[in-house]
Short mmCIF file of C-alpha atoms and ligand atoms in Angstrom, two decimals:
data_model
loop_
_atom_site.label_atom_id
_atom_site.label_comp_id
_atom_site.label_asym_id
_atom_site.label_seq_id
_atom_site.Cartn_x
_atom_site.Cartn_y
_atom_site.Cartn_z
CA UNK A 23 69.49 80.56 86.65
CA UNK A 24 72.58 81.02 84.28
CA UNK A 25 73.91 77.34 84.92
CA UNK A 26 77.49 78.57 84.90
CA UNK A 27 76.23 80.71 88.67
CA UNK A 28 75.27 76.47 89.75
CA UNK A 29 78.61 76.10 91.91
CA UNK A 30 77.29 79.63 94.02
CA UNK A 31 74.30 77.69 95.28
CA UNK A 32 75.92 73.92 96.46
CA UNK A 33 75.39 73.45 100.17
CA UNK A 34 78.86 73.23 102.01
CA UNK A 35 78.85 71.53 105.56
CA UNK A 36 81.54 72.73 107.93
CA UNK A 37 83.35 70.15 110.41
CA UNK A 38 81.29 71.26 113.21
CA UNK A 39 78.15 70.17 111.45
CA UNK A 40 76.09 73.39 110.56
CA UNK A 41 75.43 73.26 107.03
CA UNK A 42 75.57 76.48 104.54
CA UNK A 43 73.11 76.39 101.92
CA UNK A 44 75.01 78.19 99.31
CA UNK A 45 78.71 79.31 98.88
CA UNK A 46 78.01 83.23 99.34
CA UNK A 47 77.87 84.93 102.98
CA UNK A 48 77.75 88.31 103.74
CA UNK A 49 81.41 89.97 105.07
CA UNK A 50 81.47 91.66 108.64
CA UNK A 51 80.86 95.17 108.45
CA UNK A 52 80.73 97.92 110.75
CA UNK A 53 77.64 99.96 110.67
CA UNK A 54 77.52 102.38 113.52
CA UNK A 55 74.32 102.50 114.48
CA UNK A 56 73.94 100.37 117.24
CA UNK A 57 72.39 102.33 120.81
CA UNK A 58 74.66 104.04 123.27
CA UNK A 59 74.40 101.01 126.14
CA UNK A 60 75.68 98.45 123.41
CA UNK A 61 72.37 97.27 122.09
CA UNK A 62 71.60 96.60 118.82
CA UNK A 63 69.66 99.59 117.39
CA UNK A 64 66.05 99.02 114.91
CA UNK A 65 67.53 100.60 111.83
CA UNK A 66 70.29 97.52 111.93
CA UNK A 67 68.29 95.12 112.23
CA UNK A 68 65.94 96.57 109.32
CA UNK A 69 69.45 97.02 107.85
CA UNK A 70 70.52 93.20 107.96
CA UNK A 71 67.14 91.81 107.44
CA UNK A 72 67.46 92.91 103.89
CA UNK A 73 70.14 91.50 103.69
CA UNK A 74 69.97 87.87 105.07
CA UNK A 75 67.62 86.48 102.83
CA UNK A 76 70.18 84.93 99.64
CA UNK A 77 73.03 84.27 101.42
CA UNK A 78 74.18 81.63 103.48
CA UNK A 79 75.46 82.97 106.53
CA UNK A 80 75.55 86.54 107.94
CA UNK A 81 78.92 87.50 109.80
CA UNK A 82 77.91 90.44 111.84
CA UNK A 83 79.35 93.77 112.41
CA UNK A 84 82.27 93.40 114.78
CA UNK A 85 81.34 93.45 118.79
CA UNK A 86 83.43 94.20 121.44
CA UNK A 87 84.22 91.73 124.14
CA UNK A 88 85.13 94.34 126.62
CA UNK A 89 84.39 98.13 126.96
CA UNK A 90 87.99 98.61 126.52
CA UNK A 91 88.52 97.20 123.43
CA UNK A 92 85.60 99.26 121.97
CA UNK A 93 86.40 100.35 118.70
CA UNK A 94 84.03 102.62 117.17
CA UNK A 95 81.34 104.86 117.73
CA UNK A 96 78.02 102.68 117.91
CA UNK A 97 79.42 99.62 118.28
CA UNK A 98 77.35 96.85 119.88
CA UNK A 99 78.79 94.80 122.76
CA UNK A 100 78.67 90.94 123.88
CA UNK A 101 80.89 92.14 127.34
CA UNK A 102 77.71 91.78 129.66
CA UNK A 103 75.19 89.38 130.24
CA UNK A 104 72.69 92.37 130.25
CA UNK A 105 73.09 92.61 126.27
CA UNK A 106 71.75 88.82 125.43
CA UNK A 107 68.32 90.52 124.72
CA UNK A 108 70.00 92.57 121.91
CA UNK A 109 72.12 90.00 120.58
CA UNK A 110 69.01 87.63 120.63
CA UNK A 111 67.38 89.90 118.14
CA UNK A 112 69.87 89.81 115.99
CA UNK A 113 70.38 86.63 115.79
CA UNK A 114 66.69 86.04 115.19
CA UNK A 115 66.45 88.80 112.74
CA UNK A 116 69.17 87.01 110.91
CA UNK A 117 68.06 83.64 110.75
CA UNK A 118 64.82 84.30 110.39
CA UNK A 119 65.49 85.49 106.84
CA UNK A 120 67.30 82.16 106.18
CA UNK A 121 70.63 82.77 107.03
CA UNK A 122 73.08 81.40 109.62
CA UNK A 123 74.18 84.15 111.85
CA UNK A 124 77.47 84.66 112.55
CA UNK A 125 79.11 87.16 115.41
CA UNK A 126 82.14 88.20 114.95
CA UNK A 127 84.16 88.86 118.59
CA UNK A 128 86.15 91.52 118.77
CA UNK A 129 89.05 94.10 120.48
CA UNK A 130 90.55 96.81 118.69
CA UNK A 131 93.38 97.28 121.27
CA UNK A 132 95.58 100.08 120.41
CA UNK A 133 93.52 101.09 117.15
CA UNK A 134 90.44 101.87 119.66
CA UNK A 135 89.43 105.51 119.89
CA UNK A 136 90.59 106.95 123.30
CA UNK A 137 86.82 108.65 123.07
CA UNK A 138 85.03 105.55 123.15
CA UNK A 139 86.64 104.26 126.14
CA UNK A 140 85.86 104.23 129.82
CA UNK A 141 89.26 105.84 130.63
CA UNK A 142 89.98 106.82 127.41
CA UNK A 143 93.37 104.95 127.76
CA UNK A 144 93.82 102.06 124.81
CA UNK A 145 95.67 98.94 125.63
CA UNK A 146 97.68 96.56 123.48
CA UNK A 147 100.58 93.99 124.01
CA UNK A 148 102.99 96.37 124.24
CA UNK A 149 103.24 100.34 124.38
CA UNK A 150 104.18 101.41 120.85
CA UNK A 151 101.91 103.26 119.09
CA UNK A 152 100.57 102.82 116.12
CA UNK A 153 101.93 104.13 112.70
CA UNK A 154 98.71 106.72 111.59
CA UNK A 155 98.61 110.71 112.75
CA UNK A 156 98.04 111.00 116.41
CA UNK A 157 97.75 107.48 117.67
CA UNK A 158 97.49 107.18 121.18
CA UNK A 159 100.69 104.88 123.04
CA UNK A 160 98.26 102.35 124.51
CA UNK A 161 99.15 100.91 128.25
CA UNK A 162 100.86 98.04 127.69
CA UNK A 163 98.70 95.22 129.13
CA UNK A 164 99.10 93.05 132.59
CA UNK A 165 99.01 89.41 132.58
CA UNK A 166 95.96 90.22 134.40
CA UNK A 167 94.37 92.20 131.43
CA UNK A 168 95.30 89.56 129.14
CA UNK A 169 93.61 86.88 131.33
CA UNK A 170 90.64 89.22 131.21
CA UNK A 171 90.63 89.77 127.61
CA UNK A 172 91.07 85.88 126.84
CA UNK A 173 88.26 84.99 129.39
CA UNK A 174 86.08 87.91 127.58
CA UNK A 175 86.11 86.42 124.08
CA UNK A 176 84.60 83.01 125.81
CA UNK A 177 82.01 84.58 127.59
CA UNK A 178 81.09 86.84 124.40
CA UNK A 179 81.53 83.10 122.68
CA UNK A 180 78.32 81.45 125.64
CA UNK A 181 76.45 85.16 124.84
CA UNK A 182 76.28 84.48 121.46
CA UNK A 183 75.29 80.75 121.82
CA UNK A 184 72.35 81.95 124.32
CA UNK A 185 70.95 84.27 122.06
CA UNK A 186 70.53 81.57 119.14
CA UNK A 187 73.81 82.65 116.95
CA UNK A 188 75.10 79.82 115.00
CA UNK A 189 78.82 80.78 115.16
CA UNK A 190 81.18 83.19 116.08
CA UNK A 191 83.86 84.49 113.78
CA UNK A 192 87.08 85.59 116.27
CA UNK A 193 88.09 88.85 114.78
CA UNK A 194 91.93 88.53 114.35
CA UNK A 195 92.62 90.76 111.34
CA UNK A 196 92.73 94.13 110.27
CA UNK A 197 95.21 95.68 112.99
CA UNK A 198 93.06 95.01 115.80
CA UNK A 199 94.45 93.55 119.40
CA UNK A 200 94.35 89.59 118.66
CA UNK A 201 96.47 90.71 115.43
CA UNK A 202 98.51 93.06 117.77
CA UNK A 203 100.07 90.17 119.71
CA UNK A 204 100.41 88.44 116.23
CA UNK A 205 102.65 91.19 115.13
CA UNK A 206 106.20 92.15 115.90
CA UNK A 207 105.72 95.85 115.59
CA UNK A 208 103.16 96.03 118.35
CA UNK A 209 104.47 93.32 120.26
CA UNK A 210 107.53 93.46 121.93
CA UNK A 211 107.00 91.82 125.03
CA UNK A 212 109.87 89.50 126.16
CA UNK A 213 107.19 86.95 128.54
CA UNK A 214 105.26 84.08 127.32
CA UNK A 215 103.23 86.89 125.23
CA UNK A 216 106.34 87.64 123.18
CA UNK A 217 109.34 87.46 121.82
CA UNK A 218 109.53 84.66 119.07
CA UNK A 219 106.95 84.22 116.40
CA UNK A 220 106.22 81.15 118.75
CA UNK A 221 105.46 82.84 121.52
CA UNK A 222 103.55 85.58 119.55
CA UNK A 223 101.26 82.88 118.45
CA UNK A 224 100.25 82.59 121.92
CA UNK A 225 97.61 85.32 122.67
CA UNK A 226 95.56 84.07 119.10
CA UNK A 227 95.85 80.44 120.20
CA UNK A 228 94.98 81.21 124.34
CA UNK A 229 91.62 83.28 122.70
CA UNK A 230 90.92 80.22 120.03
CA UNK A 231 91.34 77.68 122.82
CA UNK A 232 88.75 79.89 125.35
CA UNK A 233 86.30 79.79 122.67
CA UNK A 234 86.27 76.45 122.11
CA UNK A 235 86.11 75.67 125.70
CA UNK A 236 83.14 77.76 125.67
CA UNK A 237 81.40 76.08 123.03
CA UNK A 238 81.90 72.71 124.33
CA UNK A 239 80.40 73.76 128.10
CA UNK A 240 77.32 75.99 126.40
CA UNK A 241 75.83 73.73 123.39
CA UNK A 242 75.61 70.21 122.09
CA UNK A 243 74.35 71.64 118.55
CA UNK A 244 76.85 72.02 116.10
CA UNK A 245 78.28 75.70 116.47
CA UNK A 246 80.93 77.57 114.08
CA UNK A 247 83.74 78.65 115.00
CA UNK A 248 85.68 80.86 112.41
CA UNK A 249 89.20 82.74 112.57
CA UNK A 250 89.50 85.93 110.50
CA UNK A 251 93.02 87.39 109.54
CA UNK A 252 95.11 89.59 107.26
CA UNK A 253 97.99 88.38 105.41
CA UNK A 254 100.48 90.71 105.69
CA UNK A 255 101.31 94.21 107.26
CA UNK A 256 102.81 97.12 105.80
CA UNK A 257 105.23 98.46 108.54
CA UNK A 258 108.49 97.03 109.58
CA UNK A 259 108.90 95.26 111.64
CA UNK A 260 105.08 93.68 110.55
CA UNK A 261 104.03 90.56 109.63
CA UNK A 262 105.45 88.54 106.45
CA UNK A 263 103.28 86.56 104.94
CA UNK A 264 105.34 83.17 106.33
CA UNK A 265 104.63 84.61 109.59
CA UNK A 266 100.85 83.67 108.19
CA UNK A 267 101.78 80.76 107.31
CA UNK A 268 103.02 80.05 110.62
CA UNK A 269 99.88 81.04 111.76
CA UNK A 270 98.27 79.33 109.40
CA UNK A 271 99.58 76.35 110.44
CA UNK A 272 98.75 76.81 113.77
CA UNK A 273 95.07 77.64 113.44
CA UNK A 274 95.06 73.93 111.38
CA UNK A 275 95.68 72.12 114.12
CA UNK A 276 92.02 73.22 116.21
CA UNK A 277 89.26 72.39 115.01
CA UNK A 278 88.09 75.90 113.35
CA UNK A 279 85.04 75.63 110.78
CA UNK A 280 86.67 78.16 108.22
CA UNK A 281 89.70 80.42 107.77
CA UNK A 282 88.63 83.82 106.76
CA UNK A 283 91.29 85.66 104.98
CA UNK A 284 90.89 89.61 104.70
CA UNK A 285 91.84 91.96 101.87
CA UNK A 286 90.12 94.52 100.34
CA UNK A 287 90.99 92.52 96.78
CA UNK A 288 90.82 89.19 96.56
CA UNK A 289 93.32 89.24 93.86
CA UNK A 290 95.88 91.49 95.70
CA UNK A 291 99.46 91.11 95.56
CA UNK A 292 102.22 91.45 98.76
CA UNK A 293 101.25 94.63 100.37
CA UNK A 294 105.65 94.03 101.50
CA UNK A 295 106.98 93.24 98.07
CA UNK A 296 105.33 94.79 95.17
CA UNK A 297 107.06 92.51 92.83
CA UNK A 298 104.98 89.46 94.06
CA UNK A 299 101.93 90.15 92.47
CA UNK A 300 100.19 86.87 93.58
CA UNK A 301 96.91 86.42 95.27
CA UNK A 302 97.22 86.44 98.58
CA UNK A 303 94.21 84.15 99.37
CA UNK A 304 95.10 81.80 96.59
CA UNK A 305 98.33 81.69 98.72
CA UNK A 306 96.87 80.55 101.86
CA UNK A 307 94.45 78.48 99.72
CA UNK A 308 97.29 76.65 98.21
CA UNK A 309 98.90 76.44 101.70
CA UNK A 310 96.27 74.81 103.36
CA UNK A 311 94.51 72.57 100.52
CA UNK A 312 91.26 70.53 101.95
CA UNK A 313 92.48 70.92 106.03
CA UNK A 314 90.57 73.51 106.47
CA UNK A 315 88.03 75.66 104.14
CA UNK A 316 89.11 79.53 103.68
CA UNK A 317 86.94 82.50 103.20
CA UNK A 318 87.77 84.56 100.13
CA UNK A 319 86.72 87.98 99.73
CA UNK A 320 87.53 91.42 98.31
CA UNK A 321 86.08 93.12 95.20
CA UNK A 322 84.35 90.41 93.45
CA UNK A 323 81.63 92.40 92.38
CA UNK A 324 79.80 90.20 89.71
CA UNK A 325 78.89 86.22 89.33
CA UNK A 326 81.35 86.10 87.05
CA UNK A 327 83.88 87.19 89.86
CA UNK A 328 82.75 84.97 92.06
CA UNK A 329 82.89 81.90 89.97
CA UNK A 330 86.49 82.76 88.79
CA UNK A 331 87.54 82.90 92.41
CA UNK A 332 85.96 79.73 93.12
CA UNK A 333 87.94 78.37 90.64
CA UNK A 334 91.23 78.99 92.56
CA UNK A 335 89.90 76.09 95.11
CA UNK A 336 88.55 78.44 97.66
CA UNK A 337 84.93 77.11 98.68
CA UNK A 338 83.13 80.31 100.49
CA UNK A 339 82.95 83.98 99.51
CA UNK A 340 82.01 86.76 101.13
CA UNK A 341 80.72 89.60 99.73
CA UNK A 342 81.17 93.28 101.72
CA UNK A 343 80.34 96.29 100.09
CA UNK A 344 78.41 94.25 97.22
CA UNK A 345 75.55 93.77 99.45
CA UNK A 346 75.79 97.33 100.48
CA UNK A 347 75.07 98.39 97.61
CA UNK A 348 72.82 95.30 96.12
CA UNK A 349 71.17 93.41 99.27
CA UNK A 350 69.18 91.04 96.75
CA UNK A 351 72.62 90.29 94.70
CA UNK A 352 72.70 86.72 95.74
CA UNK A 353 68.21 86.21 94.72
CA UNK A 354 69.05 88.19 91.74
CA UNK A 355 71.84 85.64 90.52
CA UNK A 356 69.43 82.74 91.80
CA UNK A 357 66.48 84.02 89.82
CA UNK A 358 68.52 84.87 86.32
CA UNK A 359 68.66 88.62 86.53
CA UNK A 360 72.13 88.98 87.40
CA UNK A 361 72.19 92.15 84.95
CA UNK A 362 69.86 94.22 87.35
CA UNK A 363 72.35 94.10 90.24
CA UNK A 364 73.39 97.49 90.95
CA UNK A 365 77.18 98.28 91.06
CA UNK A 366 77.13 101.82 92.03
CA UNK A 367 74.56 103.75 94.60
CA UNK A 368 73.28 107.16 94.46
CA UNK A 369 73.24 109.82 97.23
CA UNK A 370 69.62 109.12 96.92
CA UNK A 371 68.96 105.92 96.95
CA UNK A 372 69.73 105.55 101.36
CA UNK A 373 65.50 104.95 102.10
CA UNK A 374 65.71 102.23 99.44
CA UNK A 375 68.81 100.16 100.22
CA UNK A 376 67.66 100.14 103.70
CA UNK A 377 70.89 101.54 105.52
CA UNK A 378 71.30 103.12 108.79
CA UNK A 379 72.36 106.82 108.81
CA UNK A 380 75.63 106.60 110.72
CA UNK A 381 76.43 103.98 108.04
CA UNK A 382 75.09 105.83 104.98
CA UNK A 383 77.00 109.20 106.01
CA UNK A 384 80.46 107.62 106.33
CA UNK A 385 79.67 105.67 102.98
CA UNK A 386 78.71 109.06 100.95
CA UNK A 387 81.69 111.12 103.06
CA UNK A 388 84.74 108.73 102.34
CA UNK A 389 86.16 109.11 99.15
CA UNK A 390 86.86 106.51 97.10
CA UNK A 391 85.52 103.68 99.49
CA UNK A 392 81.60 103.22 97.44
CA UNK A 393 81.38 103.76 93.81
CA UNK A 394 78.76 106.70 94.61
CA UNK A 395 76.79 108.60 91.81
CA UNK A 396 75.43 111.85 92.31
C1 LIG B 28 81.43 99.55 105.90
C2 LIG B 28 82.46 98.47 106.15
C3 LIG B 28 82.68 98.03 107.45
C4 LIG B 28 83.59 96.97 107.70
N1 LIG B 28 83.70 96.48 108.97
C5 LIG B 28 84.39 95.33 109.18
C6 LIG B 28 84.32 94.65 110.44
O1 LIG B 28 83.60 95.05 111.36
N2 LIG B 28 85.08 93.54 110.57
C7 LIG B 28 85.86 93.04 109.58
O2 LIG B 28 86.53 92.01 109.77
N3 LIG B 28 85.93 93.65 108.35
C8 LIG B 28 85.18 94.75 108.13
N4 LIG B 28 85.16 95.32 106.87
C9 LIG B 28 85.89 94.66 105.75
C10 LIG B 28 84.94 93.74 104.94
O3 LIG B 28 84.53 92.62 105.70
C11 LIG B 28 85.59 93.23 103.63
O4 LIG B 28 86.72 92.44 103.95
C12 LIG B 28 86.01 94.35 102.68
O5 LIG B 28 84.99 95.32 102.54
C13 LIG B 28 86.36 93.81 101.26
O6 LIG B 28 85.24 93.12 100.72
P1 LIG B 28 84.25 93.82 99.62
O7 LIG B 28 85.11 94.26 98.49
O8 LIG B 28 83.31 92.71 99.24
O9 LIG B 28 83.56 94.95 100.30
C14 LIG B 28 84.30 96.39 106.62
C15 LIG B 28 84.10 96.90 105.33
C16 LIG B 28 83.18 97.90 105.07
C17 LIG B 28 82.95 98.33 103.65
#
């Protein structure tokens, strides 16, 4: 191995206990694939078995907690006790390639299709739609839906410790419900839900604290427990970035394994004021020093990348569409032959990279989002 790739491949041990055996984990990423009753499909699992055997952890696709926060066509689902049989495979399938397994918990609220669910009515904290073509007004929800909602993410939490997962990763970013009640353009409830950033904070901490709870009633063994969220939105109102760092903040004082900080470039600038051209993660990093350890991710496509980002402070990276695109990246790097990882895919090459068809078409019909060759 090139020893300047050494740092990639130090164990890190998380508060809870579990212990990574190298700094690189595979992002969450939607595939889907899964069945229509919420079970994990065979072409995933052949999908992340490829995958799980360099990297330290696997965080899953995202999985809905309830059937109304589903958010995508073939989408698994941790809402029923039914499903531990699926989510035990996957865990297994995981972890029996050498990697932690991680699931990430999950409801898209307002940015849900109205086609995937039940009553094809989204929900959210308040009715205001979102800012894209067409998007539904969700229902704005009861205290009894968000009682429901909070209790869901623990009992998705005691799923995932039954079927043998080693964490969960609560799935507060990218628009999706938990960041809903984060945000002041989605929220404008005036109850405990609402109102001041204080009170906003409310719904992330009330599905944190459930979790927890969880985990100490279901397992002795050390278990992860990992927040994911995005710095900034776009809209106005939207979150500022020192509404993250109010979060931030927050989030520091439980006892989370990792912050998980997504963008699709880890180098990325204020998505609210262009002139700040400073990393966003680096940001948080700086903000929260050694309390707790952040996640970096987004576009680091070579070792070199990586080590350059780990140079910033931040101890964990997670690569996305990387492992897409090279599932032996992280055994290539270990074994010297960093210059045989791939960095673009052919329309071709779907049989070989071992990727499920729903997956595959949206990667070779999206513009843009791969670095496809003909
Ligand atoms: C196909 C695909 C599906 C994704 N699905 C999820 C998801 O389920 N949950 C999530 O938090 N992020 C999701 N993301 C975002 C990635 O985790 C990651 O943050 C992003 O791709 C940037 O990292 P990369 O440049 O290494 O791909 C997805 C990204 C891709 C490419």
């Amino acid at each position: 191995m090139n020893p300047n790739y050494k740092k990639l491949f130090e164990p890190f041990t998380f508060r809870s206990g579990v212990t990574l055996k190298n700094r690189v984990l595979m992002a969450p990423m939607t595939n889907f694939s899964s069945n229509e009753d919420g079970s994990v499909s065979d072409a995933e699992l052949a999908y992340y078995q490829e995958r799980a055997g360099g990297v330290s952890a696997v965080v899953t696709a995202c999985v809905y907690v309830t059937k109304d926060g589903k958010g995508f066509p073939g989408e698994f689902g941790a809402d029923d006790d039914s499903l531990i049989p699926s989510l035990t495979r996957l865990a297994s399938a995981i972890k029996e390639k050498g990697a932690k397994a991680i699931l990430q918990i999950f409801h898209g609220g307002r940015m849900s299709p109205p086609d995937q669910l039940p009553d094809g009515q989204t929900i959210s904290a308040s009715a205001v739609a979102a800012e894209r073509p067409d998007a539904q007004v969700p229902r704005e929800m009861t205290e009894d839906d968000i009682t429901r909602v909070i209790t869901a993410f623990g009992d998705a939490t005691r799923r995932a410790i039954e079927a043998g997962f080693d964490g969960v990763e609560i799935h507060g970013a990218n628009t999706y419900l938990i960041q809903q009640f984060f945000s002041p353009h989605s929220n404008r409830r005036t109850d405990k839900w609402g109102g001041t950033l204080e009170k906003r904070l409310n719904f992330p901490t009330a599905v944190v604290e459930e979790v927890f709870k969880n985990v100490k009633a279901h397992t002795t063994e050390p278990f992860i427990v990992g927040y994911r969220f995005s710095p900034e939105e776009g809209e106005n109102p939207g979150i500022t970035f020192e509404d993250t760092l109010a979060l931030v903040d927050k989030l520091a004082t439980y006892p989370l394994d990792y912050l998980h900080v997504s963008v699709q470039n880890f180098w990325g600038g204020s998505i609210r004021d262009k002139d700040d051209t400073t990393s966003r993660v680096v940001r948080i990093q700086e903000h929260i020093g050694d309390q707790i350890p952040v996640i970096g991710v987004g576009s680091l496509h070579t070792p070199d990348d990586v080590v350059k980002a780990m140079q910033t402070g931040v101890p964990l990276i997670a690569l996305g569409r990387e492992l897409i695109i090279e599932p032996k990246w992280v055994e290539k790097v270990q074994e010297g032959k960093e210059d045989t990882i791939a960095t673009t895919l052919s329309k071709q090459d779907q049989e070989k990279l071992v990727v499920p068809t729903p997956l595959w078409q949206a990667i070779i019909n999206t513009p843009g989002w791969f670095p496809v060759k003909d």
